[in-house]
CSV table of C-alpha atoms in Angstrom, one decimal:
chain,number,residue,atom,x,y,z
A,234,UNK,CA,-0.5,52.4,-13.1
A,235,UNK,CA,-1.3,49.0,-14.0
A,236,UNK,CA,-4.2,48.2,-16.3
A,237,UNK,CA,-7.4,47.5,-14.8
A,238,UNK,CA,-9.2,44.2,-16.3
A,239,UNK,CA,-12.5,44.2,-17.3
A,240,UNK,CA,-14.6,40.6,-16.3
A,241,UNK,CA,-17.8,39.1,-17.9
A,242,UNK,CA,-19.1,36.2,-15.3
A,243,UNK,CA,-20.9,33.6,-17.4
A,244,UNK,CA,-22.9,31.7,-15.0
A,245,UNK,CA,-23.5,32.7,-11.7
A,246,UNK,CA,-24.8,29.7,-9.2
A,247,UNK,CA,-23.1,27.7,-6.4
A,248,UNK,CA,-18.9,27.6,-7.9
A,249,UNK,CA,-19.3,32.0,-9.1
A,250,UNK,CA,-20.7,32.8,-5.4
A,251,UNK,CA,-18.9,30.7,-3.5
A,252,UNK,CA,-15.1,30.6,-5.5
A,253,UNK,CA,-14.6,33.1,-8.1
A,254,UNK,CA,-16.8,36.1,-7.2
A,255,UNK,CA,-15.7,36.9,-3.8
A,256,UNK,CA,-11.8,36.0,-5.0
A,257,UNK,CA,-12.0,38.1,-7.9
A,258,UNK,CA,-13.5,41.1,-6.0
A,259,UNK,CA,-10.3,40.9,-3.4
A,260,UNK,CA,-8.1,42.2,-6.5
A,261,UNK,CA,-7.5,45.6,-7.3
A,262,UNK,CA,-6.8,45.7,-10.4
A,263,UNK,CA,-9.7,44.0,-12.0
A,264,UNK,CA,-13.5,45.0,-12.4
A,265,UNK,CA,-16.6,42.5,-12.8
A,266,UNK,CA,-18.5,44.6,-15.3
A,267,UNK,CA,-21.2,41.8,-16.5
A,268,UNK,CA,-22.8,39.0,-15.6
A,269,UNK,CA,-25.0,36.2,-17.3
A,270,UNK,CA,-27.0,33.8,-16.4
A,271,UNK,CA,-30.3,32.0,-17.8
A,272,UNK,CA,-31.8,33.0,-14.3
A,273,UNK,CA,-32.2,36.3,-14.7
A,274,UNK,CA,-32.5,37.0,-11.0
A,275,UNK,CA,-29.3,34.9,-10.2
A,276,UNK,CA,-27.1,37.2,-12.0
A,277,UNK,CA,-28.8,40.5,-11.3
A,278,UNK,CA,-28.0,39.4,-7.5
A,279,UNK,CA,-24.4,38.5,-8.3
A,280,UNK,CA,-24.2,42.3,-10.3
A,281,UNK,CA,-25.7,44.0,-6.9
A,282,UNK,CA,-23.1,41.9,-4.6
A,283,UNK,CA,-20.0,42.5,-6.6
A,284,UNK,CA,-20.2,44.3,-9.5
A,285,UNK,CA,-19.3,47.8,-10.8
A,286,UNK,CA,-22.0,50.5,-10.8
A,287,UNK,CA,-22.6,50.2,-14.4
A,288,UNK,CA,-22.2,46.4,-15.0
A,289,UNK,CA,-25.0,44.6,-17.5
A,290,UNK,CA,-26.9,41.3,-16.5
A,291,UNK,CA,-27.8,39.7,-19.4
A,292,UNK,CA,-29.2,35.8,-20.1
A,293,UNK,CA,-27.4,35.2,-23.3
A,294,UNK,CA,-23.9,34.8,-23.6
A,295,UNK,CA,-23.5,35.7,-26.8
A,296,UNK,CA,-24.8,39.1,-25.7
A,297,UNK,CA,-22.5,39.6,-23.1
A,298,UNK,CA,-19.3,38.6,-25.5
A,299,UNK,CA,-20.2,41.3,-27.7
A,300,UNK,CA,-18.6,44.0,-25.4
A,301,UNK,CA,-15.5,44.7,-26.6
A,302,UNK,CA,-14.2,46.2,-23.7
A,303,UNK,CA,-14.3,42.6,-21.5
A,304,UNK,CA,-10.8,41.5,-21.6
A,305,UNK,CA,-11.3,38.1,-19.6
A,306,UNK,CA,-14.6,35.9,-19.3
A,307,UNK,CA,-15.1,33.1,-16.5
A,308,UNK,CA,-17.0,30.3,-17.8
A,309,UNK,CA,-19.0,28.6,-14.7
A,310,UNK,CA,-21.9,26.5,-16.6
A,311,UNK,CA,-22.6,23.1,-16.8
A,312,UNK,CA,-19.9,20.6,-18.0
A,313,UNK,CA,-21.9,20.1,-21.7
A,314,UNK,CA,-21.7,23.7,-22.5
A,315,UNK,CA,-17.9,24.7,-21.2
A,316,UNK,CA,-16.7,23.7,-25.0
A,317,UNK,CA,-19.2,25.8,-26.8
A,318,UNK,CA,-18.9,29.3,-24.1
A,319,UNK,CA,-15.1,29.3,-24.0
A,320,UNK,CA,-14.3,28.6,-27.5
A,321,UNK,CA,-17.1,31.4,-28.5
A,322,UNK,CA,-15.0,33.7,-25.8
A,323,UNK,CA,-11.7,33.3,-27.3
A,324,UNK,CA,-13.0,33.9,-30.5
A,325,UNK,CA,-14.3,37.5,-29.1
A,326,UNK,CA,-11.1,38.0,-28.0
A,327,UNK,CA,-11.6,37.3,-24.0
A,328,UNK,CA,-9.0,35.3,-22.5
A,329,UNK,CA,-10.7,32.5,-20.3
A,330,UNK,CA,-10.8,30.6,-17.3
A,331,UNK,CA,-13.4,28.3,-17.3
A,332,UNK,CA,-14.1,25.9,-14.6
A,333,UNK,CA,-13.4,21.9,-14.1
A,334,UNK,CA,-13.1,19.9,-15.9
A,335,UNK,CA,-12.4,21.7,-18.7
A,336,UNK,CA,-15.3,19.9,-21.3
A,337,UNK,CA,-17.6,17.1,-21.5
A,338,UNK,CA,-15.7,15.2,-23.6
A,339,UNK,CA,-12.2,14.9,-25.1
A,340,UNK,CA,-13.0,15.9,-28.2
A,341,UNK,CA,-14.6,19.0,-27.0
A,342,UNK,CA,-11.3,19.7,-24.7
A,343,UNK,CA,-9.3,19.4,-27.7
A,344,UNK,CA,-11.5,22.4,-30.0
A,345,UNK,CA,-11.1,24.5,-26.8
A,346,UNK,CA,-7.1,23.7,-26.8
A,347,UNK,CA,-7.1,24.7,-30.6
A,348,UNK,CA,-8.9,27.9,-30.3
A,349,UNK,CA,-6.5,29.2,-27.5
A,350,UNK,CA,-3.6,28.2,-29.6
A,351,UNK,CA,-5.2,29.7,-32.6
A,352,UNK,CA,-6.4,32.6,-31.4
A,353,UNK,CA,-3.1,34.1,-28.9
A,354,UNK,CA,-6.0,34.1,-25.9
A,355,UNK,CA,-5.0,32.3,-22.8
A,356,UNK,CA,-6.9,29.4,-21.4
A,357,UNK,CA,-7.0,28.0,-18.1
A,358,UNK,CA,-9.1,25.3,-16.1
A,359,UNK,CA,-10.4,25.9,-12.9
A,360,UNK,CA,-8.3,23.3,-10.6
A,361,UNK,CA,-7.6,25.4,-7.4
A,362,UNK,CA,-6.1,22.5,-5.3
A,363,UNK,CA,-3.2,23.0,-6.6
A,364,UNK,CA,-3.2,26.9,-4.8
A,365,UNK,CA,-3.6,25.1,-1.2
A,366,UNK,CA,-0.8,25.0,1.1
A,367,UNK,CA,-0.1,21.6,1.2
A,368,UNK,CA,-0.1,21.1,-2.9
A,369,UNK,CA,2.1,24.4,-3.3
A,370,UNK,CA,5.0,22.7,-0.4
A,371,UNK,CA,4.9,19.1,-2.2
A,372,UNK,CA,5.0,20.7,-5.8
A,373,UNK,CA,8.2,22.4,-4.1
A,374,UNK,CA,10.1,18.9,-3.0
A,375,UNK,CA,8.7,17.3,-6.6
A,376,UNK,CA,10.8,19.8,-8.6
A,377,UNK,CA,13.7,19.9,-6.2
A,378,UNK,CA,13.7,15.7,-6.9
A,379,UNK,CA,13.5,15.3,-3.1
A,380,UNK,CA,10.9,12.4,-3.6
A,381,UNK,CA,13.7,10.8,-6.6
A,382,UNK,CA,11.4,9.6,-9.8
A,383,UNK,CA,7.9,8.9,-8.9
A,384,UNK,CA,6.6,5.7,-10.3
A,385,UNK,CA,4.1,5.5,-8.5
A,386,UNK,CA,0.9,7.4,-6.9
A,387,UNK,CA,-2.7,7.3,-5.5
A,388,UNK,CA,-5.3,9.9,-6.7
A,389,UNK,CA,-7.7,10.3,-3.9
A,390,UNK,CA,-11.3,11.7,-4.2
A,391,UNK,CA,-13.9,9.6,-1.8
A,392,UNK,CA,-16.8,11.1,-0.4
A,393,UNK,CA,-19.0,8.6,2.5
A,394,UNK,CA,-22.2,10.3,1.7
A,395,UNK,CA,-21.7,13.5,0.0
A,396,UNK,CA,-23.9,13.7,-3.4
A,397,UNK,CA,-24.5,17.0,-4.7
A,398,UNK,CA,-28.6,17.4,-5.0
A,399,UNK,CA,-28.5,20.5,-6.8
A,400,UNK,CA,-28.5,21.8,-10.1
A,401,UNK,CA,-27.6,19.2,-13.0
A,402,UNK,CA,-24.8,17.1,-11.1
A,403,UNK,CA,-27.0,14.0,-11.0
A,404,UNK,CA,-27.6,14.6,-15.0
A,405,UNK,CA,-25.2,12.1,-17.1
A,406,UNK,CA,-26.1,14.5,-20.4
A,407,UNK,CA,-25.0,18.0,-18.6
A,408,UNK,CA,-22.2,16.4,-16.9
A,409,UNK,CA,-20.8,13.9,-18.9
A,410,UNK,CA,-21.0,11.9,-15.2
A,411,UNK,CA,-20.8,11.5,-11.8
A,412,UNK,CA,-17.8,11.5,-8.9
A,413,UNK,CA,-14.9,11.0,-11.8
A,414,UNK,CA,-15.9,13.4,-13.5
A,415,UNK,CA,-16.8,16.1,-11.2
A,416,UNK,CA,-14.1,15.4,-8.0
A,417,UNK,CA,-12.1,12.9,-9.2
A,418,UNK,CA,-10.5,15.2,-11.8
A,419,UNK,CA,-9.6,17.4,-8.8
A,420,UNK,CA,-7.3,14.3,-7.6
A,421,UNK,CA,-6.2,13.3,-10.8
A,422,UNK,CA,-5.2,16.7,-11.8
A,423,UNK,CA,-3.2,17.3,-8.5
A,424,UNK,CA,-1.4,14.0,-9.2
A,425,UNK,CA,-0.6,13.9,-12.6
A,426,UNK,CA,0.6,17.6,-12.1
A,427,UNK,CA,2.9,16.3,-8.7
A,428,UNK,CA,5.0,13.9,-11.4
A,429,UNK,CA,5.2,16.1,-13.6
A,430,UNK,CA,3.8,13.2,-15.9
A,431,UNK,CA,1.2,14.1,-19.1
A,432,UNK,CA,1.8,10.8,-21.3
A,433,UNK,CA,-1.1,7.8,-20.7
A,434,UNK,CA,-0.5,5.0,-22.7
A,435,UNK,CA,-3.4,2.7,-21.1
A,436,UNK,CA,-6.3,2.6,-18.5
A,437,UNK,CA,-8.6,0.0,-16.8
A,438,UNK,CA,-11.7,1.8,-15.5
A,439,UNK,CA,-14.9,0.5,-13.1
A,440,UNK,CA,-18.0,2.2,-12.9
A,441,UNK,CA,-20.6,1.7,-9.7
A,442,UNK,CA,-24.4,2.5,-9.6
A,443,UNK,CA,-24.7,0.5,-5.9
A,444,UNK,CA,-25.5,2.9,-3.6
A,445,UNK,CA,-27.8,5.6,-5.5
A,446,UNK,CA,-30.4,3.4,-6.1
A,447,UNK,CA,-31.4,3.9,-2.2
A,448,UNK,CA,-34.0,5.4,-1.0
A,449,UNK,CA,-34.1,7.7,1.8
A,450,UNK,CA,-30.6,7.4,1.9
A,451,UNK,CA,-27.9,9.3,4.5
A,452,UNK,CA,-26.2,12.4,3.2
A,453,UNK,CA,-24.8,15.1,3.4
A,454,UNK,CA,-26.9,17.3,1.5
A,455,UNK,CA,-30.4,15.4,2.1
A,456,UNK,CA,-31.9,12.2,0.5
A,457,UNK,CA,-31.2,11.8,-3.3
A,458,UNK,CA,-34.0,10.8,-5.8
A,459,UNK,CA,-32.6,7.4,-7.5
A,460,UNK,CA,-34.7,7.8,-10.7
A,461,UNK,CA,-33.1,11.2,-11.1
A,462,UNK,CA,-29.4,9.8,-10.3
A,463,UNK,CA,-28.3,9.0,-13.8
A,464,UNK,CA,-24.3,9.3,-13.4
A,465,UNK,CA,-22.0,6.3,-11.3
A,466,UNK,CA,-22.0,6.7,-7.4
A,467,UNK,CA,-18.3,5.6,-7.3
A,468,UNK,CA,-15.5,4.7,-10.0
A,469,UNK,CA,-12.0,3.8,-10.0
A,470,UNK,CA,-9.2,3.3,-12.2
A,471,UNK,CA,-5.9,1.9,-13.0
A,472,UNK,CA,-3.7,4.1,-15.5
A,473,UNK,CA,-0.4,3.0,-16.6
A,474,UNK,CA,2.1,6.0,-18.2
A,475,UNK,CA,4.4,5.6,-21.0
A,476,UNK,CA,7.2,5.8,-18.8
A,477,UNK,CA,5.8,2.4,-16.6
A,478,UNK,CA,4.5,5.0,-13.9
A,479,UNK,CA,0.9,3.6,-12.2
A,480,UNK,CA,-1.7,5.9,-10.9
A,481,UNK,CA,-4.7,4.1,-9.2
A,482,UNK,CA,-7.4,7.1,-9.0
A,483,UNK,CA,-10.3,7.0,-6.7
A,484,UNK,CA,-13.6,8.2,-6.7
A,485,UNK,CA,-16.9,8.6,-4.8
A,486,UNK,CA,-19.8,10.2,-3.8
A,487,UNK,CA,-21.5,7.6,-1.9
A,488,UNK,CA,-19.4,4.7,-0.3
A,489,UNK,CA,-19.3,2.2,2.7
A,490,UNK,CA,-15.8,3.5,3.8
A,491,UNK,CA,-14.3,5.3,7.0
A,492,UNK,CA,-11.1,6.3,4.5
A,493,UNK,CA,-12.5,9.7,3.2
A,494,UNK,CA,-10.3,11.8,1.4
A,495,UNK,CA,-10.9,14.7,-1.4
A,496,UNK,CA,-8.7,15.7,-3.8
A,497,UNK,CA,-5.4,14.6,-2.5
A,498,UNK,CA,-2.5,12.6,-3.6
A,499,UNK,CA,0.1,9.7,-2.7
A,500,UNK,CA,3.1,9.6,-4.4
A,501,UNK,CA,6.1,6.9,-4.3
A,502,UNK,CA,9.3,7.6,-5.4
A,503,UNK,CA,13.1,6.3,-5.5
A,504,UNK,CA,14.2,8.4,-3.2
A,505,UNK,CA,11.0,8.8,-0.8
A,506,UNK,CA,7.2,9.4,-0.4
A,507,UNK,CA,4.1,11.7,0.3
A,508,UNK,CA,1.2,12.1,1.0
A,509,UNK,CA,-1.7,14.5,1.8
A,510,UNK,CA,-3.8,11.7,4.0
A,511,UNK,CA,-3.0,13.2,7.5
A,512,UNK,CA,-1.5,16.6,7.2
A,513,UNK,CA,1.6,16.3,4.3
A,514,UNK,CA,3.8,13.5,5.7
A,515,UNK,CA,7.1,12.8,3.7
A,516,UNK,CA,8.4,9.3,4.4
A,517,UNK,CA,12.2,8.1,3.2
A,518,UNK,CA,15.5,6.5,3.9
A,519,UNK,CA,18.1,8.0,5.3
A,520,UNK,CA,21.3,6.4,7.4
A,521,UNK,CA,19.5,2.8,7.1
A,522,UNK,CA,16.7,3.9,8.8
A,523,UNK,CA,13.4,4.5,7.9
A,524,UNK,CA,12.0,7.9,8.5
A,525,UNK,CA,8.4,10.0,8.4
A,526,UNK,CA,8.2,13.4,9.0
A,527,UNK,CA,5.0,15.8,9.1
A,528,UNK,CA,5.8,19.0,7.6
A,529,UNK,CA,4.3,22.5,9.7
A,530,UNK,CA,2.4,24.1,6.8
A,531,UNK,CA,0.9,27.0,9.8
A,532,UNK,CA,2.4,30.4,9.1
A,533,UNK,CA,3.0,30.6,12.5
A,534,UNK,CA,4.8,34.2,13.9
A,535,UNK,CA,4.2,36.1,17.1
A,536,UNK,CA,0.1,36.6,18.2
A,537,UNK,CA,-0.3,40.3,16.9
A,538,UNK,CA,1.2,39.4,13.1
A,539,UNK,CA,0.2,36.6,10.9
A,540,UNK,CA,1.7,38.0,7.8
A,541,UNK,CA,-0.5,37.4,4.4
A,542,UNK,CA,-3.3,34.8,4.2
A,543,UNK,CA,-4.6,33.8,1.1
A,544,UNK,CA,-7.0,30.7,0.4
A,545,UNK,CA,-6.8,28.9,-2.1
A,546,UNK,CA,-9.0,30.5,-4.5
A,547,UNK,CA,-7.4,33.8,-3.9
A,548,UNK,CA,-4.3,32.6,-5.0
A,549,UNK,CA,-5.8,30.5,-8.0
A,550,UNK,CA,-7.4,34.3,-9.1
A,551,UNK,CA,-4.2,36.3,-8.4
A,552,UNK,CA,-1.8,34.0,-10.2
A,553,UNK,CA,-4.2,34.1,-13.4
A,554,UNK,CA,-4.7,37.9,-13.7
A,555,UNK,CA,-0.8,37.9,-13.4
A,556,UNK,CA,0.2,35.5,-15.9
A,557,UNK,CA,-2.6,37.8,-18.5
A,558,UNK,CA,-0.6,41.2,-17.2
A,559,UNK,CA,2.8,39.2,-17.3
A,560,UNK,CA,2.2,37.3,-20.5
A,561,UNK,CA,3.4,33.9,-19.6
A,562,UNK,CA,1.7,30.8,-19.3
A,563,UNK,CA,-0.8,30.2,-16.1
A,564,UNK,CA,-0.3,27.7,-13.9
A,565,UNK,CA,-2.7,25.5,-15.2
A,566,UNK,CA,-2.4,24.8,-19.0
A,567,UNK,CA,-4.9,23.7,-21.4
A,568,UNK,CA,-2.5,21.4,-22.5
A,569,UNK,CA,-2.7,19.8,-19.0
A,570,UNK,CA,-6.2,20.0,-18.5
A,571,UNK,CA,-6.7,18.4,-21.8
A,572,UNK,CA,-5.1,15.1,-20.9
A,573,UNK,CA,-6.8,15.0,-17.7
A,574,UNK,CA,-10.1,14.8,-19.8
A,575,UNK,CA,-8.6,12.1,-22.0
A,576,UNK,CA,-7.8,10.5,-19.4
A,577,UNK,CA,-11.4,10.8,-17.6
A,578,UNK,CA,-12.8,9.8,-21.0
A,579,UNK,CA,-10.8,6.5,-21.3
A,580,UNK,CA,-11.6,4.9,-17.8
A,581,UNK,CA,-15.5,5.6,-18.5
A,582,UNK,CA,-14.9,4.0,-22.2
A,583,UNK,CA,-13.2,1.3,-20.3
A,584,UNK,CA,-15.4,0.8,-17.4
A,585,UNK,CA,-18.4,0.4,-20.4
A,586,UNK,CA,-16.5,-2.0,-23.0
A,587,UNK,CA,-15.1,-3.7,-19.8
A,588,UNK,CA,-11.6,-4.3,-20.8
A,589,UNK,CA,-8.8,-1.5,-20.4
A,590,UNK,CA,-8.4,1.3,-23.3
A,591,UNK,CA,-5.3,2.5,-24.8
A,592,UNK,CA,-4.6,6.3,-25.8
A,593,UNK,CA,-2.8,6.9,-29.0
């Protein structure tokens, strides 16, 4: 029989309810036996909904990391505090998957890197795009060099009217900012991941701060209050790889657009293109003629039998528990996730000095 895992859930608002507690609880062979939260309440409700008889709801971290028999912890705080949590969990001896993006800062990313390394516990950032249909098919034809060398690509994260109003997302100091930060990594991530590319050598970065000084604005989620909307409303950036690749990234919460896409991708390469804007269409060459095609991602099979269905998430849990009971690497590194913050880091740096940034 293989060996049941024993979870500690660190934080347990909107991303534990809606993502990694009901995935988690799907999987057999793993048992949420704690939960913290600084609302006491929040956690003692996540316990009741999903946790083993005997699991502990605690408001301190540090208590719940104590328990030596939690194998893996999920870190699901606020962006300032992923560093300090995870690297405090790997040091226990948990192996952790804490959620996008994986810190604040760059510098912070980098401590977290060194501890897994340092410590033999696995580390992995919660970017789950990369589990959905579409990004699993395209990763597929990347490998298989069906779109030739990618040089370049589109990272695509714009929201019309879509700005979180809860919790801390509107607080620069918890979240280290605003649509690039918090969506645009999903984009980035996916992209970067697509080409198989890890190596920035320079980035040109613009902040906006347009649209969340309205008042009783349209969205999504209700009007926003301006004095509390600290972090950019929109950002975009240029980033040129080592290798002469471009990636122009894309970001928004608020915009005055009809093109609304979220964590998607174009890609461009010798021997053909993608993209995730309308379904996944592959474009290309072939016999002097041009071609598109739209690729039938539906699992399709007679009425009564649909085979498996997974979302996303599901497979995002699955896979990590397996690559912890198979001891290889999960499917998204630290080492990955790492550069994505650099990355993030630079084009704020740049959009604030105004002139592009290299990275060593």
């Amino acid at each position: 029989m293989s060996k049941v895992y024993r979870i500690g859930i660190i934080g347990c608002g909107g991303i534990a309810n809606g993502k990694h507690l009901p995935s988690l609880s799907k999987l057999k062979n793993v048992e949420l036996v704690a939960f913290c939260d600084i609302v006491k309440e929040r956690a003692e409700e996540a316990a009741k909904t999903y946790g083993t008889a005997d699991a502990s709801v605690v408001t301190d971290y540090t208590e719940l990391l104590k328990d030596e028999t939690i194998d893996i912890v999920h870190v699901l705080t606020p962006n300032d505090s992923h560093a300090d949590i995870s690297i405090a969990a790997l040091e226990a001896g948990k192996h952790v998957m804490c959620e996008k993006p994986m810190a604040k800062t760059a510098a912070d990313a980098k401590r977290m890197l060194e501890t897994a390394k340092r410590t033999g516990k696995k580390l992995t950032i919660g970017y789950n795009n990369r589990f959905r249909e579409d990004s699993l098919y395209l990763k597929q034809m990347c490998e298989a060099g069906e779109l030739g060398h990618i040089y370049y690509a589109k990272a695509h994260a714009v929201r019309r009217r879509a700005v979180p109003t809860w919790g801390v997302f509107l607080d620069e100091e918890k979240q280290g900012g605003g649509p690039l930060i918090d969506i645009g990594t999903h984009a980035l991530d996916l992209t970067l991941w697509m080409m198989d590319n890890y190596k920035p050598k320079v980035v040109l970065g613009t902040t906006y701060h347009e649209l969340s000084i309205k008042e009783n604005a349209a969205n999504a989620w209700g009007p926003w209050d301006p004095k509390k909307f600290t972090v950019e409303d929109s950002a975009f950036g240029m980033i040129v790889m080592e290798n002469g690749a471009t990636i122009i990234l894309e970001s928004s919460w608020a915009l005055n657009t009809l093109e609304v896409d979220e964590a998607k991708c174009s890609l461009s390469g010798t021997e053909g293109g993608a993209d995730m804007k309308n379904g996944l269409r592959i474009n290309g060459e072939q016999f002097s003629r041009l071609y598109t095609k739209e690729i039938e991602l539906s699992s399709g099979g007679v009425a009564f039998y649909e085979g498996r269905k997974e979302s996303a998430p599901d497979i995002e849990m699955r896979k990590w528990i397996e690559a912890i009971e198979e001891d290889k690497d999960p499917v998204v590194t630290p080492e990955q996730a790492y550069v994505v913050s650099r990355i993030l880091e630079a084009l704020y740096e740049s959009a604030r000095l105004g002139q592009a940034v290299y990275l060593d």
